[in-house]
CSV table of C-alpha atoms and ligand atoms in Angstrom, one decimal:
chain,number,residue,atom,x,y,z
A,1290,MET,CA,9.6,18.9,-31.3
A,1291,ASN,CA,13.4,19.3,-30.8
A,1292,ASN,CA,13.0,23.1,-30.5
A,1293,LEU,CA,10.2,22.6,-27.9
A,1294,VAL,CA,12.4,20.2,-25.9
A,1295,GLU,CA,15.3,22.6,-26.0
A,1296,LYS,CA,13.3,25.5,-24.8
A,1297,ILE,CA,11.8,23.5,-21.9
A,1298,ASN,CA,15.2,22.3,-20.9
A,1299,THR,CA,16.7,25.8,-21.0
A,1300,LEU,CA,13.8,27.2,-18.9
A,1301,LYS,CA,14.2,24.3,-16.4
A,1302,LYS,CA,17.8,25.3,-15.8
A,1303,THR,CA,17.2,29.1,-15.5
A,1304,LYS,CA,14.2,28.6,-13.2
A,1305,ASN,CA,15.6,25.7,-11.1
A,1306,ALA,CA,12.6,23.6,-12.1
A,1307,ILE,CA,12.0,19.9,-12.3
A,1308,ILE,CA,9.4,18.0,-14.3
A,1309,LEU,CA,7.7,14.9,-12.7
A,1310,ALA,CA,5.8,12.7,-15.1
A,1311,HIS,CA,3.4,9.9,-14.3
A,1312,CYS,CA,3.8,6.8,-16.5
A,1313,TYR,CA,0.2,7.3,-17.9
A,1314,GLN,CA,1.3,10.5,-19.5
A,1315,PRO,CA,1.8,10.7,-23.3
A,1316,VAL,CA,5.1,9.0,-23.9
A,1317,GLU,CA,6.8,12.1,-25.5
A,1318,ILE,CA,6.6,13.9,-22.1
A,1319,ASP,CA,9.5,11.7,-21.0
A,1320,LEU,CA,11.7,13.7,-23.4
A,1321,VAL,CA,11.7,16.6,-20.8
A,1322,ALA,CA,10.9,14.7,-17.6
A,1323,ASP,CA,13.4,14.5,-14.8
A,1324,TYR,CA,11.6,11.7,-13.1
A,1325,VAL,CA,9.0,9.3,-14.5
A,1326,GLY,CA,7.1,6.8,-12.3
A,1327,ASP,CA,4.1,5.8,-10.3
A,1328,SER,CA,2.3,7.9,-7.7
A,1329,LEU,CA,4.4,6.7,-4.7
A,1330,TYR,CA,7.7,7.4,-6.4
A,1331,LEU,CA,6.7,10.8,-7.6
A,1332,SER,CA,5.4,11.8,-4.1
A,1333,GLN,CA,8.7,10.7,-2.6
A,1334,VAL,CA,10.6,12.8,-5.2
A,1335,ALA,CA,8.3,15.8,-4.5
A,1336,SER,CA,8.9,15.5,-0.8
A,1337,LYS,CA,12.7,15.6,-1.2
A,1338,THR,CA,13.4,18.0,-4.1
A,1339,ASN,CA,15.6,21.2,-3.8
A,1340,ALA,CA,14.0,22.6,-7.0
A,1341,ASP,CA,12.1,25.9,-6.8
A,1342,ILE,CA,9.4,24.9,-9.2
A,1343,ILE,CA,7.8,21.5,-9.7
A,1344,VAL,CA,5.9,21.0,-13.0
A,1345,PHE,CA,3.7,17.9,-12.4
A,1346,ALA,CA,2.8,16.2,-15.7
A,1347,GLY,CA,-0.1,14.2,-14.3
A,1348,VAL,CA,-3.5,14.8,-12.9
A,1349,TYR,CA,-4.7,17.3,-10.2
A,1350,PHE,CA,-4.5,15.1,-7.1
A,1351,MET,CA,-0.9,14.3,-7.9
A,1352,ALA,CA,0.1,17.9,-8.3
A,1353,GLN,CA,-1.9,18.8,-5.1
A,1354,SER,CA,-0.1,16.0,-3.2
A,1355,ALA,CA,3.3,17.4,-4.4
A,1356,LYS,CA,2.2,20.8,-3.1
A,1357,LEU,CA,1.2,19.3,0.3
A,1358,LEU,CA,4.6,17.6,0.6
A,1359,SER,CA,6.6,20.6,-0.6
A,1360,PRO,CA,4.6,23.6,0.5
A,1361,ASP,CA,7.4,26.2,-0.1
A,1362,LYS,CA,7.8,25.2,-3.8
A,1363,LYS,CA,5.8,26.5,-6.7
A,1364,VAL,CA,3.8,23.5,-8.1
A,1365,LEU,CA,2.4,23.9,-11.6
A,1366,LEU,CA,0.0,21.6,-13.4
A,1367,PRO,CA,0.3,21.9,-17.2
A,1368,GLN,CA,-3.5,21.3,-17.7
A,1369,ILE,CA,-5.5,22.7,-14.8
A,1370,ASN,CA,-8.6,20.7,-15.8
A,1371,ALA,CA,-6.8,17.3,-15.7
A,1372,GLY,CA,-8.7,15.6,-12.9
A,1373,CYS,CA,-9.2,12.0,-11.8
A,1374,ARG,CA,-12.6,10.5,-12.2
A,1375,MET,CA,-12.2,8.3,-9.2
A,1376,SER,CA,-11.1,11.2,-7.0
A,1377,ASP,CA,-14.2,13.1,-8.2
A,1378,MET,CA,-16.4,10.3,-6.8
A,1379,LEU,CA,-15.7,11.2,-3.2
A,1380,SER,CA,-16.6,14.6,-1.9
A,1381,LEU,CA,-15.9,15.7,1.7
A,1382,ASN,CA,-19.6,15.3,2.5
A,1383,GLN,CA,-19.8,11.8,1.1
A,1384,LEU,CA,-16.7,10.9,3.1
A,1385,LYS,CA,-18.3,12.3,6.3
A,1386,GLU,CA,-21.5,10.3,5.6
A,1387,PHE,CA,-19.5,7.1,4.9
A,1388,LYS,CA,-17.5,7.6,8.2
A,1389,ALA,CA,-20.7,8.3,10.2
A,1390,LYS,CA,-22.2,5.0,9.0
A,1391,ASN,CA,-19.1,3.2,10.1
A,1392,PRO,CA,-17.9,5.0,13.2
A,1393,ASP,CA,-14.6,4.7,15.1
A,1394,LEU,CA,-12.7,2.9,12.4
A,1395,THR,CA,-9.2,3.9,11.0
A,1396,CYS,CA,-9.7,5.3,7.5
A,1397,VAL,CA,-7.2,4.6,4.8
A,1398,CYS,CA,-7.3,6.9,1.9
A,1399,TYR,CA,-6.0,6.1,-1.6
A,1400,VAL,CA,-3.8,9.0,-2.9
A,1401,ASN,CA,-6.3,9.4,-5.8
A,1402,SER,CA,-8.4,11.8,-3.6
A,1403,THR,CA,-8.7,15.5,-2.8
A,1404,ALA,CA,-6.8,17.3,-0.1
A,1405,GLU,CA,-10.1,17.8,1.7
A,1406,VAL,CA,-10.7,14.1,1.8
A,1407,LYS,CA,-7.1,13.3,2.9
A,1408,ALA,CA,-7.5,15.9,5.7
A,1409,GLU,CA,-10.3,13.7,7.2
A,1410,CYS,CA,-8.5,10.3,6.9
A,1411,ASP,CA,-5.8,8.7,9.0
A,1412,ILE,CA,-3.3,7.4,6.5
A,1413,CYS,CA,-2.8,7.6,2.8
A,1414,CYS,CA,-1.6,4.8,0.4
A,1415,THR,CA,-0.9,4.3,-3.2
A,1416,SER,CA,-1.4,1.2,-5.3
A,1417,SER,CA,2.2,0.1,-4.7
A,1418,ASN,CA,2.1,0.3,-0.9
A,1419,ALA,CA,-1.6,-0.3,0.0
A,1420,LEU,CA,-1.0,-3.8,1.2
A,1421,GLU,CA,2.0,-2.8,3.3
A,1422,ILE,CA,0.1,0.1,4.9
A,1423,VAL,CA,-2.9,-2.0,5.8
A,1424,LYS,CA,-0.7,-4.7,7.3
A,1425,LYS,CA,1.2,-2.2,9.4
A,1426,LEU,CA,-2.0,-0.8,10.8
A,1427,ASN,CA,-2.6,-4.1,12.5
A,1428,LYS,CA,-6.4,-3.7,12.8
A,1429,ASP,CA,-9.2,-6.2,12.4
A,1430,LYS,CA,-11.5,-3.8,10.5
A,1431,ILE,CA,-10.8,-0.6,8.6
A,1432,LEU,CA,-12.4,1.8,6.1
A,1433,PHE,CA,-10.8,2.3,2.7
A,1434,VAL,CA,-11.7,5.1,0.3
A,1435,PRO,CA,-12.3,5.9,-2.6
A,1436,ASP,CA,-11.3,2.8,-4.6
A,1437,THR,CA,-13.4,-0.2,-3.8
A,1438,TYR,CA,-11.4,-2.6,-6.0
A,1439,LEU,CA,-8.0,-1.7,-4.6
A,1440,GLY,CA,-9.5,-2.1,-1.1
A,1441,LYS,CA,-11.0,-5.5,-1.9
A,1442,TRP,CA,-7.8,-6.7,-3.5
A,1443,VAL,CA,-5.9,-5.8,-0.4
A,1444,GLU,CA,-8.5,-7.6,1.8
A,1445,LYS,CA,-8.1,-10.7,-0.4
A,1446,GLN,CA,-4.3,-10.7,-0.1
A,1447,LEU,CA,-4.7,-10.7,3.7
A,1448,ASN,CA,-6.9,-13.9,3.6
A,1449,GLY,CA,-9.7,-12.5,5.8
A,1450,GLY,CA,-7.3,-11.2,8.5
A,1451,VAL,CA,-8.7,-7.7,8.1
A,1452,GLU,CA,-12.2,-6.7,7.2
A,1453,ILE,CA,-12.0,-3.8,4.8
A,1454,ILE,CA,-15.2,-1.7,4.3
A,1455,THR,CA,-14.7,0.1,1.0
A,1456,TYR,CA,-16.3,3.2,-0.4
A,1457,PRO,CA,-17.9,2.4,-3.8
A,1458,GLY,CA,-15.5,4.5,-6.0
A,1459,PHE,CA,-13.7,3.1,-9.0
A,1460,CYS,CA,-11.6,4.0,-12.0
A,1461,PRO,CA,-13.7,4.0,-15.2
A,1462,THR,CA,-10.6,3.4,-17.4
A,1463,HIS,CA,-9.6,0.2,-15.5
A,1464,LEU,CA,-13.2,-1.0,-15.3
A,1465,HIS,CA,-13.2,-1.2,-19.1
A,1466,ILE,CA,-11.1,-4.3,-18.7
A,1467,ARG,CA,-13.3,-7.4,-18.4
A,1468,PRO,CA,-12.4,-11.0,-17.4
A,1469,GLU,CA,-13.3,-12.0,-21.0
A,1470,ASP,CA,-10.4,-9.9,-22.1
A,1471,VAL,CA,-8.0,-11.8,-19.9
A,1472,ILE,CA,-9.5,-15.1,-21.0
A,1473,SER,CA,-9.1,-14.2,-24.7
A,1474,ALA,CA,-5.6,-12.9,-24.2
A,1475,ARG,CA,-4.6,-16.2,-22.6
A,1476,ARG,CA,-6.1,-18.1,-25.6
A,1477,LEU,CA,-4.3,-15.9,-28.1
A,1478,TYR,CA,-1.0,-15.7,-26.2
A,1479,PRO,CA,-0.8,-18.8,-24.1
A,1480,GLU,CA,2.9,-18.2,-23.4
A,1481,SER,CA,2.3,-14.7,-22.0
A,1482,LYS,CA,2.2,-13.3,-18.5
A,1483,ILE,CA,-0.8,-11.1,-17.8
A,1484,LEU,CA,0.0,-8.2,-15.6
A,1485,ALA,CA,-2.9,-6.1,-14.1
A,1486,HIS,CA,-3.3,-2.9,-12.0
A,1487,PRO,CA,-5.2,-3.4,-8.7
A,1488,GLU,CA,-7.7,-0.8,-9.8
A,1489,CYS,CA,-9.1,-3.4,-12.1
A,1490,HIS,CA,-12.3,-5.3,-11.2
A,1491,MET,CA,-11.5,-8.3,-8.9
A,1492,SER,CA,-12.8,-10.7,-11.7
A,1493,VAL,CA,-9.7,-9.5,-13.6
A,1494,THR,CA,-7.2,-9.3,-10.8
A,1495,ASP,CA,-8.3,-12.8,-9.6
A,1496,ILE,CA,-7.1,-14.4,-12.8
A,1497,ALA,CA,-4.1,-12.2,-13.8
A,1498,ASP,CA,-0.6,-13.6,-13.3
A,1499,PHE,CA,0.6,-10.6,-11.4
A,1500,VAL,CA,-1.1,-7.5,-9.8
A,1501,GLY,CA,0.9,-4.4,-9.1
A,1502,SER,CA,1.2,-0.6,-9.5
A,1503,THR,CA,2.3,0.9,-12.8
A,1504,ALA,CA,6.0,0.9,-11.6
A,1505,GLN,CA,5.7,-2.6,-10.3
A,1506,ILE,CA,4.3,-3.8,-13.6
A,1507,MET,CA,7.2,-2.1,-15.4
A,1508,SER,CA,9.8,-3.7,-13.1
A,1509,TYR,CA,8.2,-7.1,-13.5
A,1510,VAL,CA,8.8,-6.9,-17.2
A,1511,LYS,CA,12.3,-5.6,-16.7
A,1512,ASN,CA,13.3,-8.4,-14.4
A,1513,SER,CA,11.5,-11.3,-16.0
A,1514,ASN,CA,13.1,-13.8,-18.3
A,1515,GLU,CA,9.7,-14.3,-20.0
A,1516,LYS,CA,9.3,-12.7,-23.5
A,1517,VAL,CA,5.5,-12.0,-23.9
A,1518,PHE,CA,3.5,-9.8,-21.6
A,1519,VAL,CA,-0.2,-8.7,-21.7
A,1520,ILE,CA,-0.6,-5.3,-20.0
A,1521,ALA,CA,-3.9,-4.7,-18.1
A,1522,THR,CA,-3.5,-1.0,-17.3
A,1523,GLU,CA,-3.5,2.4,-19.0
A,1524,GLN,CA,-1.8,2.6,-22.4
A,1525,GLY,CA,1.1,4.8,-21.1
A,1526,VAL,CA,2.6,1.8,-19.4
A,1527,THR,CA,2.3,-0.3,-22.6
A,1528,ASP,CA,3.8,2.5,-24.7
A,1529,ARG,CA,6.8,2.8,-22.3
A,1530,LEU,CA,7.4,-0.9,-22.1
A,1531,LYS,CA,7.4,-1.2,-25.9
A,1532,ARG,CA,9.9,1.6,-26.2
A,1533,ASP,CA,12.2,0.2,-23.4
A,1534,TYR,CA,12.1,-3.5,-24.3
A,1535,PRO,CA,12.0,-3.9,-28.1
A,1536,ASP,CA,13.1,-7.5,-27.8
A,1537,LYS,CA,10.1,-8.4,-25.7
A,1538,LYS,CA,6.5,-8.7,-27.0
A,1539,ILE,CA,4.3,-6.2,-25.2
A,1540,ILE,CA,0.5,-6.5,-25.8
A,1541,PRO,CA,-2.2,-4.1,-24.5
A,1542,ILE,CA,-5.1,-6.1,-23.0
A,1543,LYS,CA,-7.4,-4.0,-25.2
A,1544,GLN,CA,-6.9,-1.1,-27.6
A,1545,ASP,CA,-7.4,2.5,-26.6
A,1546,LEU,CA,-7.3,1.9,-22.9
A,1547,VAL,CA,-6.6,5.5,-22.0
A,1548,CYS,CA,-7.3,7.8,-19.1
A,1549,PRO,CA,-8.5,11.0,-21.0
A,1550,ASN,CA,-7.3,13.3,-18.2
A,1551,MET,CA,-3.8,11.8,-18.2
A,1552,LYS,CA,-3.6,12.4,-22.0
A,1553,MET,CA,-4.4,16.1,-21.8
A,1554,THR,CA,-0.8,17.2,-21.2
A,1555,SER,CA,1.3,18.3,-24.2
A,1556,LEU,CA,4.9,19.5,-24.4
A,1557,GLU,CA,3.4,22.9,-25.5
A,1558,ASP,CA,1.5,23.0,-22.1
A,1559,ILE,CA,4.6,22.3,-20.2
A,1560,LEU,CA,6.5,25.1,-22.0
A,1561,HIS,CA,3.6,27.4,-21.4
A,1562,VAL,CA,3.4,26.9,-17.6
A,1563,LEU,CA,7.2,27.1,-17.3
A,1564,GLU,CA,7.1,30.5,-19.2
A,1565,THR,CA,4.1,32.0,-17.5
A,1566,GLU,CA,4.1,30.1,-14.1
A,1567,ASN,CA,0.3,29.8,-14.6
A,1568,ASN,CA,-1.8,27.0,-13.1
A,1569,GLU,CA,-0.1,27.1,-9.7
A,1570,ILE,CA,-1.6,24.7,-7.2
A,1571,ILE,CA,-2.8,26.4,-4.0
A,1572,VAL,CA,-4.2,24.6,-1.0
A,1573,ASN,CA,-6.2,26.1,1.8
A,1574,PRO,CA,-3.7,26.2,4.8
A,1575,ASP,CA,-6.0,24.6,7.3
A,1576,VAL,CA,-6.8,21.7,4.9
A,1577,ALA,CA,-3.1,21.4,4.0
A,1578,THR,CA,-2.0,21.1,7.6
A,1579,ARG,CA,-4.4,18.2,8.2
A,1580,ALA,CA,-4.0,16.5,4.7
A,1581,VAL,CA,-0.2,16.4,4.9
A,1582,LYS,CA,-0.4,14.4,8.1
A,1583,CYS,CA,-2.2,11.7,6.1
A,1584,LEU,CA,0.6,11.7,3.4
A,1585,ASP,CA,3.4,11.9,5.9
A,1586,ALA,CA,2.0,8.9,7.8
A,1587,MET,CA,2.3,7.0,4.5
A,1588,LEU,CA,5.8,8.2,3.7
A,1589,GLU,CA,6.9,7.2,7.2
A,1590,VAL,CA,6.0,3.6,6.3
A,1591,SER,CA,7.3,3.8,2.6
A,1592,LYS,CA,10.6,5.7,3.1
B,917,13P,P1,-0.1,4.2,-9.6
B,917,13P,O1,-0.2,4.2,-8.1
B,917,13P,O2,0.2,2.8,-10.2
B,917,13P,O3,0.8,5.3,-10.1
B,917,13P,O4,-1.5,4.5,-10.2
B,917,13P,C1,-2.1,5.7,-10.2
B,917,13P,C2,-3.3,5.8,-10.9
B,917,13P,O5,-4.0,6.8,-11.0
B,917,13P,C3,-3.8,4.5,-11.5
B,917,13P,O6,-5.0,4.7,-12.2
B,918,SF4,FE1,-7.9,8.5,-12.0
B,918,SF4,FE2,-8.3,6.2,-13.4
B,918,SF4,FE3,-7.1,8.3,-14.6
B,918,SF4,FE4,-5.9,6.9,-12.6
B,918,SF4,S1,-6.5,6.1,-14.6
B,918,SF4,S2,-6.0,9.1,-12.9
B,918,SF4,S3,-7.6,6.4,-11.3
B,918,SF4,S4,-9.3,8.2,-13.8
């Protein structure tokens, strides 16, 4: 492992490359990552970097967003088949049908979507700024794609001030979490705080103590004086919290809560793409010009 890490670090220097890693990645990826965080943070980094090469340890839509935001950089995805099952639920045609059924409404697009979908939407959001973005739009009614649960969670936070028509997409990993899991965690760990990602079903987010993006969940634990936390999101967050806060008790809401696509990346894959520069992300220029407007509109709000 040390040898691999050394080789990757040497190549990063010689090629002026950086490695961005989402916090659902296998935890050993952090050994070589320059930046680790949630989707919003990583897009902000990608939009500002001076590196020539960005290796994105994450899933396809994340690397594609990095390419849209940094079109003159070479963006490499260590495992080209690492997709997102939620993003796959919404094709361009399905989006067009959804918009045609609900005409003339502003369409907010969760970053977990393809560039083709982003190109047809008005503004992007991530799980950490979805509420802020929808508030800033100042509309009575909007469309939200593809995650129905994030959209419905935002609507609930706004107490009926905005009607949010959501596309019926979801994250299969987060939908494994059931309200019974929250209830039994409370029974087993009555002193705990239960922290959930907004991609969870609303029957889970309704009864969690805190709802936030992966980075928001991590900073909640960091800044809290409490000692016991139950984590209702992908295992990568639980693993990092256990590593970073050995004096706190970190409990996954259930075992094996993994996103299979996020777990495809290995250190060997990272070394391989750095050596070969294979798996480069390319976006059709016409799509890219329109899709980047959707991302830029979001970054204008979340600077
Ligand atoms: P974050 O916005 O918290 O990084 O989440 C991305 C994601 O894919 C969650 O499933
Ligand atoms: Fe997509 Fe869910 Fe995996 Fe996130 S956890 S990348 S939403 S499939």
